[in-house]
Coordinates of C-alpha atoms and ligand atoms in Angstrom, one line a residue:
X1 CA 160.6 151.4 79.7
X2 CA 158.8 152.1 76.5
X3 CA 160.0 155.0 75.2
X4 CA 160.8 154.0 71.2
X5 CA 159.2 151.0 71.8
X6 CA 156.7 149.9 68.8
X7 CA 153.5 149.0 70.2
X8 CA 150.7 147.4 68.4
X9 CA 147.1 147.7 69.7
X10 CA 144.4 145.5 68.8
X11 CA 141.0 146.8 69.0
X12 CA 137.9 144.3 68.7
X13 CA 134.5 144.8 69.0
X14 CA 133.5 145.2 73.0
X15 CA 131.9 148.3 74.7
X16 CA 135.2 149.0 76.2
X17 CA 137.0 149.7 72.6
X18 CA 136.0 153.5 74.0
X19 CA 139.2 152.6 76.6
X20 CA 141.6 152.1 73.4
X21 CA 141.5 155.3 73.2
X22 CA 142.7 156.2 76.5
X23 CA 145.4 153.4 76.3
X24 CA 146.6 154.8 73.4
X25 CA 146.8 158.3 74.9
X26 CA 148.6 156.5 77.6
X27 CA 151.6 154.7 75.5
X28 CA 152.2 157.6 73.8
X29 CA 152.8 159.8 76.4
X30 CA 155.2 157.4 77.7
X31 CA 157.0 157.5 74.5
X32 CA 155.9 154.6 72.5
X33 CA 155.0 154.9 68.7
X34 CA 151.3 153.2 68.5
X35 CA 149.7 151.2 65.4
X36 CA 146.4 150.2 65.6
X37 CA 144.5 147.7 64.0
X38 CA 140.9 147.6 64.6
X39 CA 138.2 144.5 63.5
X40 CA 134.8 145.5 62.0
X41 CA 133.4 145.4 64.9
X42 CA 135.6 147.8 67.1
X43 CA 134.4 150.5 64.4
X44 CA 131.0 149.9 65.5
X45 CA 131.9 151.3 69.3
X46 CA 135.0 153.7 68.1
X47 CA 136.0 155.4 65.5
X48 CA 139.1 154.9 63.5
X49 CA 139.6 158.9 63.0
X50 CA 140.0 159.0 67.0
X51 CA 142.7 156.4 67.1
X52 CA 144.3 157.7 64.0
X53 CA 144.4 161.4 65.7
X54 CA 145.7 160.1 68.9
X55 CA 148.3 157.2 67.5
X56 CA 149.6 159.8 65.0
X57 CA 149.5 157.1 62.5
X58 CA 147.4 155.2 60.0
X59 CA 144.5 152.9 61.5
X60 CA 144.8 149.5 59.5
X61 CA 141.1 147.5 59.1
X62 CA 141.4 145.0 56.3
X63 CA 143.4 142.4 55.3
X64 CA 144.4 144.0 52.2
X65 CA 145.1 147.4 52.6
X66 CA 148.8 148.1 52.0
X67 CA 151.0 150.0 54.0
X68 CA 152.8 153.1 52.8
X69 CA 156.2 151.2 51.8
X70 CA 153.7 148.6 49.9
X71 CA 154.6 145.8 52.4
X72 CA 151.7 143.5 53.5
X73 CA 150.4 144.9 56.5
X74 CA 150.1 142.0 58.8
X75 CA 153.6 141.1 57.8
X76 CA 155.1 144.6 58.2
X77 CA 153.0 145.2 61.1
X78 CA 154.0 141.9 63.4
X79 CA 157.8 142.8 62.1
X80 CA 158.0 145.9 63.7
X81 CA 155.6 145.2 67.0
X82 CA 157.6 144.8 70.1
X83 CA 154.6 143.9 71.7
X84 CA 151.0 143.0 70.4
X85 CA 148.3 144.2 73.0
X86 CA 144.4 143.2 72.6
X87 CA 142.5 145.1 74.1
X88 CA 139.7 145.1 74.7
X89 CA 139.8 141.3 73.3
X90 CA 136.3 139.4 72.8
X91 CA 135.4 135.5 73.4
X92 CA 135.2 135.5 69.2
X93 CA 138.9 136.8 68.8
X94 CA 139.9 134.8 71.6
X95 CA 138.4 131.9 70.3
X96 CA 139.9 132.6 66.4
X97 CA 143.3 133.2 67.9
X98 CA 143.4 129.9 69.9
X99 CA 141.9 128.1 67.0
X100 CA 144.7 129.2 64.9
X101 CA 141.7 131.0 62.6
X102 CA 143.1 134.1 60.8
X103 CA 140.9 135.4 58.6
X104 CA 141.1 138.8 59.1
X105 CA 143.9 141.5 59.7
X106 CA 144.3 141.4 63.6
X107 CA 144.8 137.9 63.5
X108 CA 146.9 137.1 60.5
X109 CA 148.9 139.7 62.5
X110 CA 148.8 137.8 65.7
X111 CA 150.0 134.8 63.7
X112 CA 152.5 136.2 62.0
X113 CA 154.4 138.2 65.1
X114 CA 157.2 136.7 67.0
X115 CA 156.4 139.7 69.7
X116 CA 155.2 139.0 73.3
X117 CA 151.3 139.1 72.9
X118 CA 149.2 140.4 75.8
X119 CA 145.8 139.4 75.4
X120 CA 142.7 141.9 78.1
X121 CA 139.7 140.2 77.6
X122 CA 136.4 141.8 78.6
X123 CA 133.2 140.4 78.1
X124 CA 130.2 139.7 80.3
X125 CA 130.3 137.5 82.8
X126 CA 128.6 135.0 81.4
X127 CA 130.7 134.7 78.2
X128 CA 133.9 134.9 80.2
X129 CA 133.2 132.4 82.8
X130 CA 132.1 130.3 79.4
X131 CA 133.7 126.7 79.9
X132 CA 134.9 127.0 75.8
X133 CA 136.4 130.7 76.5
X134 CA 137.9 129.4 79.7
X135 CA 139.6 126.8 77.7
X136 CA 140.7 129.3 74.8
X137 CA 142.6 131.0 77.0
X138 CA 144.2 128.4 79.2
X139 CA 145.0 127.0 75.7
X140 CA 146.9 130.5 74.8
X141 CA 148.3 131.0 77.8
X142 CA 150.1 127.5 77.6
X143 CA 151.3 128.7 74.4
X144 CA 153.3 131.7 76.1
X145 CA 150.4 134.6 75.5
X146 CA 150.1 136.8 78.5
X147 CA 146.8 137.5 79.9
X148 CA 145.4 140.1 81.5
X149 CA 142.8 138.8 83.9
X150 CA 139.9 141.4 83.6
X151 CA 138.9 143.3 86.6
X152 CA 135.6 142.6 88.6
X153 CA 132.9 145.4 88.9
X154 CA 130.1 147.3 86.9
X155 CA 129.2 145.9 83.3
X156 CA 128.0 147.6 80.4
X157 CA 124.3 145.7 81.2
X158 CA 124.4 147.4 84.8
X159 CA 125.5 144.2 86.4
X160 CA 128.4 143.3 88.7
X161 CA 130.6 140.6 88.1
X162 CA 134.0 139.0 86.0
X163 CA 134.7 141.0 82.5
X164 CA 135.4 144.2 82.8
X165 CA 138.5 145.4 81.3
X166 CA 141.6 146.8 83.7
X167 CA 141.7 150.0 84.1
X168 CA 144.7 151.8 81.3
X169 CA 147.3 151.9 84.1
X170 CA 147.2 148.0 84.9
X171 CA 147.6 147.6 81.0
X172 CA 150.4 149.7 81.0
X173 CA 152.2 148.2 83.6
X174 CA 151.7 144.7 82.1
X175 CA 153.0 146.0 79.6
X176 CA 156.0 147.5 80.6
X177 CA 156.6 144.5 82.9
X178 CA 156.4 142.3 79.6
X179 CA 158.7 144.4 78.0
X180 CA 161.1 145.1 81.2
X181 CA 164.3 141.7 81.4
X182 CA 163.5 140.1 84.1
X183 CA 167.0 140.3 85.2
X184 CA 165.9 140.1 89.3
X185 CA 164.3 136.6 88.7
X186 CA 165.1 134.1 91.8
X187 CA 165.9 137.4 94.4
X188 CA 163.7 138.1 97.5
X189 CA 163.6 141.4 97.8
X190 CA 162.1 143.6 100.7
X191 CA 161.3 147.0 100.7
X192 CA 160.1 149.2 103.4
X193 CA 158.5 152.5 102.6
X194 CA 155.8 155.2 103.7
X195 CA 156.2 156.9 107.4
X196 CA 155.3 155.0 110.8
X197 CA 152.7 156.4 113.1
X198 CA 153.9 156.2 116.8
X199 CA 150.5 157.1 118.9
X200 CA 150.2 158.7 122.0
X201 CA 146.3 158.3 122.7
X202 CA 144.1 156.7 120.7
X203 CA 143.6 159.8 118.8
X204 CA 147.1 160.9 118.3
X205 CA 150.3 160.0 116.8
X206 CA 153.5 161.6 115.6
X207 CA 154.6 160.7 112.0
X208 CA 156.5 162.3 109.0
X209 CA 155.6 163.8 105.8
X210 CA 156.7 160.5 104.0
X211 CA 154.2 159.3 101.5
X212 CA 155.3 156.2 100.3
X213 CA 156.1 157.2 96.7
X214 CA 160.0 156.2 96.9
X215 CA 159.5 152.7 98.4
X216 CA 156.6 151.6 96.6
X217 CA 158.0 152.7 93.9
X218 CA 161.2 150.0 94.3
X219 CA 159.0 147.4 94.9
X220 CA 157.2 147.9 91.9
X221 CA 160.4 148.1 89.6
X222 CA 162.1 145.1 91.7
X223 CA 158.5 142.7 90.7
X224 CA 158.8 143.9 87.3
X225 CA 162.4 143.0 87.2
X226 CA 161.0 139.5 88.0
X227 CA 161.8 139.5 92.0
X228 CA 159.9 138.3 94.5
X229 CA 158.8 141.6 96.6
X230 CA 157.9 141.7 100.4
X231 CA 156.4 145.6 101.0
X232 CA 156.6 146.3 104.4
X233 CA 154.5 149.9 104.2
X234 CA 153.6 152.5 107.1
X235 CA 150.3 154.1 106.3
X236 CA 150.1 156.1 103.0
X237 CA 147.1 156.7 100.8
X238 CA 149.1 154.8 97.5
X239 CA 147.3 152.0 95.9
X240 CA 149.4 148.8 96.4
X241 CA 151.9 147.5 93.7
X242 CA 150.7 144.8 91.7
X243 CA 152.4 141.4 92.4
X244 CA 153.7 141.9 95.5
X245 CA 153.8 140.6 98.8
X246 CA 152.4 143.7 100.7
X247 CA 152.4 144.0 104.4
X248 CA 150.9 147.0 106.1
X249 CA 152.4 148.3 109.6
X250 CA 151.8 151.5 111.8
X251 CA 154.7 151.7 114.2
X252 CA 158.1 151.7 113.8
X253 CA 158.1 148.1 116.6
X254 CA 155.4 146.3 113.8
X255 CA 157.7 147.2 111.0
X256 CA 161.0 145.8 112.7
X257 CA 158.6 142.7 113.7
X258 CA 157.9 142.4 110.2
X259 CA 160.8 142.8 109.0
X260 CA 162.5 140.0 110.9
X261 CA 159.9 138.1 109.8
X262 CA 160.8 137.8 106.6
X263 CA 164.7 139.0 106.7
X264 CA 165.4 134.4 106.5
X265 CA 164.6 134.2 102.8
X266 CA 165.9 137.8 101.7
X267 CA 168.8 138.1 99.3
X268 CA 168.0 142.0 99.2
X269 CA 166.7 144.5 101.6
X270 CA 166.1 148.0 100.6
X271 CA 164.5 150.9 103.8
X272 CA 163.1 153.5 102.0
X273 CA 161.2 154.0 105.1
X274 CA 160.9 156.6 107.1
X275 CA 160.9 155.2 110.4
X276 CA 160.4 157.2 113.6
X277 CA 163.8 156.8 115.6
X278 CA 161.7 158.1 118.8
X279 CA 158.2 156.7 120.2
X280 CA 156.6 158.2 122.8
X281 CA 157.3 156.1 126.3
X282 CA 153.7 155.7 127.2
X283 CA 150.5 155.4 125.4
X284 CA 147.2 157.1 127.4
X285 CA 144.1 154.7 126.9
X286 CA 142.4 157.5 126.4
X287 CA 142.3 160.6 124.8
X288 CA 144.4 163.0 126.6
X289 CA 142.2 166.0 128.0
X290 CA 143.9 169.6 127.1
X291 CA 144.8 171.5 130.4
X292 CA 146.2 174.4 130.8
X293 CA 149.4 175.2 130.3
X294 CA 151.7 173.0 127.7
X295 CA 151.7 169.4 127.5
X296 CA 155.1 167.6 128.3
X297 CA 155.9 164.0 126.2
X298 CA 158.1 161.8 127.1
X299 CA 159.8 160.1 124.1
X300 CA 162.0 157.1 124.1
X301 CA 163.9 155.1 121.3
X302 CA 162.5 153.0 118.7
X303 CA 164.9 150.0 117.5
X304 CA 167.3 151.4 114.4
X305 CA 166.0 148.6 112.0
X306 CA 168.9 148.6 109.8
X307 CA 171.6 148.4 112.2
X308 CA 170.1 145.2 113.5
X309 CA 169.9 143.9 109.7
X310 CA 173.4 144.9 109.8
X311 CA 174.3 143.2 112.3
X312 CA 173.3 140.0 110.8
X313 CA 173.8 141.2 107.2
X314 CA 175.5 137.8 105.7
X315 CA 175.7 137.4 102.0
X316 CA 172.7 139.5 101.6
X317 CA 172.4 143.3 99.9
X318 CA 171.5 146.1 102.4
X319 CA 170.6 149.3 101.0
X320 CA 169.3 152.7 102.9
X321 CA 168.5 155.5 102.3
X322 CA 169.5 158.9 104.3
X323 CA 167.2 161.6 104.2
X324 CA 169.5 164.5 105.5
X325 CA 169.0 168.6 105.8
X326 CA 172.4 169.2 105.8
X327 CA 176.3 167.6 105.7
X328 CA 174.2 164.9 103.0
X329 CA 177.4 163.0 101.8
X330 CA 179.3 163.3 105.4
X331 CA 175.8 162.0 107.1
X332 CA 175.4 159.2 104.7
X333 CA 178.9 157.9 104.7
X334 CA 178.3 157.6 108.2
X335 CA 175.4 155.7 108.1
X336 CA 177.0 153.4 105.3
X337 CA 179.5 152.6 107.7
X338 CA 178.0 152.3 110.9
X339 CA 174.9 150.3 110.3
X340 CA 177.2 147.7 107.7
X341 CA 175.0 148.6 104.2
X342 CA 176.5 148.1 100.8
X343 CA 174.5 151.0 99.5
X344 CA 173.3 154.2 100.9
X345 CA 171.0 156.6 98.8
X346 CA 171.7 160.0 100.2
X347 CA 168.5 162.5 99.5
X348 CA 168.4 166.1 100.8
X349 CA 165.2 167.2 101.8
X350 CA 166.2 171.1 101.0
X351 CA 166.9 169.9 97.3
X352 CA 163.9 171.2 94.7
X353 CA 162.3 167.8 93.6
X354 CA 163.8 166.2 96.6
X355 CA 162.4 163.9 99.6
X356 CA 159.0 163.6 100.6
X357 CA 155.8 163.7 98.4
X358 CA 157.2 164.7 95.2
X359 CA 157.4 162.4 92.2
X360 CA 160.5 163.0 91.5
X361 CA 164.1 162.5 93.8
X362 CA 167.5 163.8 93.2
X363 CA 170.0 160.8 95.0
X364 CA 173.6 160.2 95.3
X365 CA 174.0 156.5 95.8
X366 CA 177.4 155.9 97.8
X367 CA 179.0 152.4 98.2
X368 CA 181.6 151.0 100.4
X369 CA 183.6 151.7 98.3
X370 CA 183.8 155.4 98.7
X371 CA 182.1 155.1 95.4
X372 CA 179.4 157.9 94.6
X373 CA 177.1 158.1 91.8
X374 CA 175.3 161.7 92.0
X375 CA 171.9 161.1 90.0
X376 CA 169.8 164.6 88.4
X377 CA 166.2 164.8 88.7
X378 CA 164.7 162.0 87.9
X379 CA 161.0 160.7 88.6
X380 CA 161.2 158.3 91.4
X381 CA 160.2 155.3 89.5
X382 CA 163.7 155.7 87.6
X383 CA 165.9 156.3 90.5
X384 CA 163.9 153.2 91.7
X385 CA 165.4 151.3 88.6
X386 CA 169.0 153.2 89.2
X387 CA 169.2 152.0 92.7
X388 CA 167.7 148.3 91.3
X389 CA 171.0 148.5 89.2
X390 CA 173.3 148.8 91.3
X391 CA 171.8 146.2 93.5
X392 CA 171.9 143.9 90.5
X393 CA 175.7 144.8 90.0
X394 CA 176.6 143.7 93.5
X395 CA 174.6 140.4 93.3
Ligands
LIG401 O1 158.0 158.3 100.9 P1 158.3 159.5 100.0 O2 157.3 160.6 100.2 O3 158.5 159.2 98.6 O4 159.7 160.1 100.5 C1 160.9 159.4 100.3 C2 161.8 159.4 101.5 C3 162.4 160.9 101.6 C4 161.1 159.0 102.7 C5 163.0 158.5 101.2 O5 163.6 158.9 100.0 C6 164.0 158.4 102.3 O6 164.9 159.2 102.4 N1 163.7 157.4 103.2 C7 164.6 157.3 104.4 C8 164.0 158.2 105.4 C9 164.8 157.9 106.7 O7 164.3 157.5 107.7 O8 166.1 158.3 106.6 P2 167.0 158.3 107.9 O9 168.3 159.0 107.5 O10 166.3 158.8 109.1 O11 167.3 156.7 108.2 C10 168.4 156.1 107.6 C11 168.0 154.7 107.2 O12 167.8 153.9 108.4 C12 166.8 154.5 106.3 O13 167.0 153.5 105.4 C13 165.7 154.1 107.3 O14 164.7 153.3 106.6 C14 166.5 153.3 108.3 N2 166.0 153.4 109.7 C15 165.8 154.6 110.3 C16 165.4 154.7 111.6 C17 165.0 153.5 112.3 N3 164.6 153.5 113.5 N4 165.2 152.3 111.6 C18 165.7 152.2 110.3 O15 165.8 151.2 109.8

């Protein structure tokens, strides 16, 4: 999402300008060319050597200093920008921004782009709960900028509150979300993902190696595409996706139940869970006592979610997945068919960089069709945004 993308950072002068840093570190590794511009003031808490070394480009700082090609920098600079990020931004930029001030080079800059601006404050409480900074930045966001509500916890002065800027990987995600077409707007989406637990005393359950990745990683590209996401998730230790609808279930009979739930408004549903075809028949109170000699369990069958969405499938888009050892394509057409899905991502669990855990997933999406689209490696947020494609074809 932002590889070649030109991002502009502004610095300005809060204790967390030391997190620029990182955020730069950040887009660049995700292949993004960086320009900086920093106030006065930034330079008192970071230097501009640091973001020079790790933006691999000149640090701009006053109005006047021209760039290499002798183009005015805030005109060359809010040109090329594909998105202008503040960050950290103080009340006094905020307030020069929404008063149209631009007296210096970040915002003559900010002016002059016709780029999405996202705008992180962080300040202490007190300032940002300030009726007049309240009202700067419902005045910006009216006028279309974004903002990047900052996080709650420990200030710079030791205290708790409002202020503190996101950590880097919310700003990135903003970020690619501002710069991602919303070309999902209007669907309702859900996604199931992560393993169920099915217990046989309170102390025990049987579950699968799934860890979530896969699914939440769907649900993270579908909200970014501009869906609305329901995540139905089995236990996993991921933090939740931002912006979405997130609904946490053990068992394989609380996901279906959830599922159904919500299955009216859906124009989409995509398992990527692993769900436990078998539970075991009975549940001991309490914790089973080890005899000797081995321990028999009865299991019995858990509802096959997807054939009953199948059964009642209508106008919306189904898509599995099959996570197969062996026979992959021959298994998954079979599902495909049987259960009624328009898509079927086949994954084989003996493949390197395959299945469970890893951040990565080697697919072959097959249709109705008798279409297949065999995908390499790819980190599982991308095959999330392959699989989001073809879902968008269908619609
Ligand atoms: O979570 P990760 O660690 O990232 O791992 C990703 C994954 C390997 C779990 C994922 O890529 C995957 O393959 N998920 C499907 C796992 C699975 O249950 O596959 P299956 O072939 O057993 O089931 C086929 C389809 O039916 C799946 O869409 C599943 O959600 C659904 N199903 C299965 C059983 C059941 N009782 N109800 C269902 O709805």
């Amino acid at each position: 999402m932002l590889k070649n993308k030109n991002i502009l950072i502004g610095i300005t002068g809060g204790i967390a300008a030391y997190k620029a840093a990182e955020l730069t570190r950040a887009f660049i590794k995700k292949g993004a060319h960086v320009k900086v511009i920093m106030t006065k003031n930034a330079a008192e808490f970071i230097t501009p050597l640091t973001l020079r070394t790790l933006s691999r480009n000149p640090v701009y700082m006053d109005m006047f200093s021209l760039t290499g090609d002798f183009s005015i920098a805030h005109i060359s600079l809010a040109r090329e920008a594909d998105v202008v990020v503040i960050a950290p931004a103080t009340a006094n930029v905020i307030g020069k921004i929404a008063g149209g001030l631009a007296d210096d080079l970040l915002t003559t800059s900010v002016m002059a782009t016709t780029a999405p601006v996202l705008i992180c404050p962080a300040m202490n409480t007190n300032m940002y709960e300030n009726p007049i900074v309240k009202g700067n930045l419902a005045k910006l966001a009216e006028n279309g900028y974004r903002i990047l509500e900052p996080a709650y916890g420990e200030l710079a002065e030791r205290t708790e509150g409002a202020g503190r800027l996101p950590e880097v990987p919310e700003i990135v995600d903003e970020v690619e979300s501002i710069l991602t077409a919303k070309d999902l707007a209007g669907e309702k989406i859900i996604v199931t993902a992560g393993p169920t637990q099915e217990p046989f005393d309170p102390v025990r359950f049987i579950t699968n190696h799934s860890s979530g990745k896969m699914g939440y990683a769907v649900a993270a590209m579908a909200r970014r595409r501009g869906a609305d996401v329901v995540l139905i998730s089995g236990p996993t230790a991921l933090p939740k996706p931002r912006g979405v609808k997130f609904i946490p279930v053990t068992t394989a009979l609380e996901m279906r139940d959830a599922v159904m739930k919500h299955l009216k408004d859906a124009t989409v549903v995509i398992k990527a869970a692993a769900v436990a075809d078998y539970r075991p028949a009975t549940r001991a109170a309490s914790k089973i006592k080890k005899k000797e000699g081995p321990l028999e369990i009865m299991l019995e069958r858990n509802p096959d979610i997807i054939a009953e969405i199948g059964k009642k499938k209508g106008r919306r888009v189904v898509v599995g997945f099959a996570m197969e050892t062996d026979n992959l394509i021959e298994n998954a057409a079979a599902k495909l068919k049987n259960k009624n899905m328009d898509l079927i991502v086949a994954n084989d669990l003996n493949q390197e960089g395959a299945g469970f855990q890893t951040d990565t997933n080697v697919i072959t999406i097959l249709d109705r069709k008798g279409g297949r689209e065999a995908l390499p490696l790819l980190d599982k947020t991308e095959v999330a945004d392959r699989i989001l494609d073809r879902v968008k074809k269908i619609l």
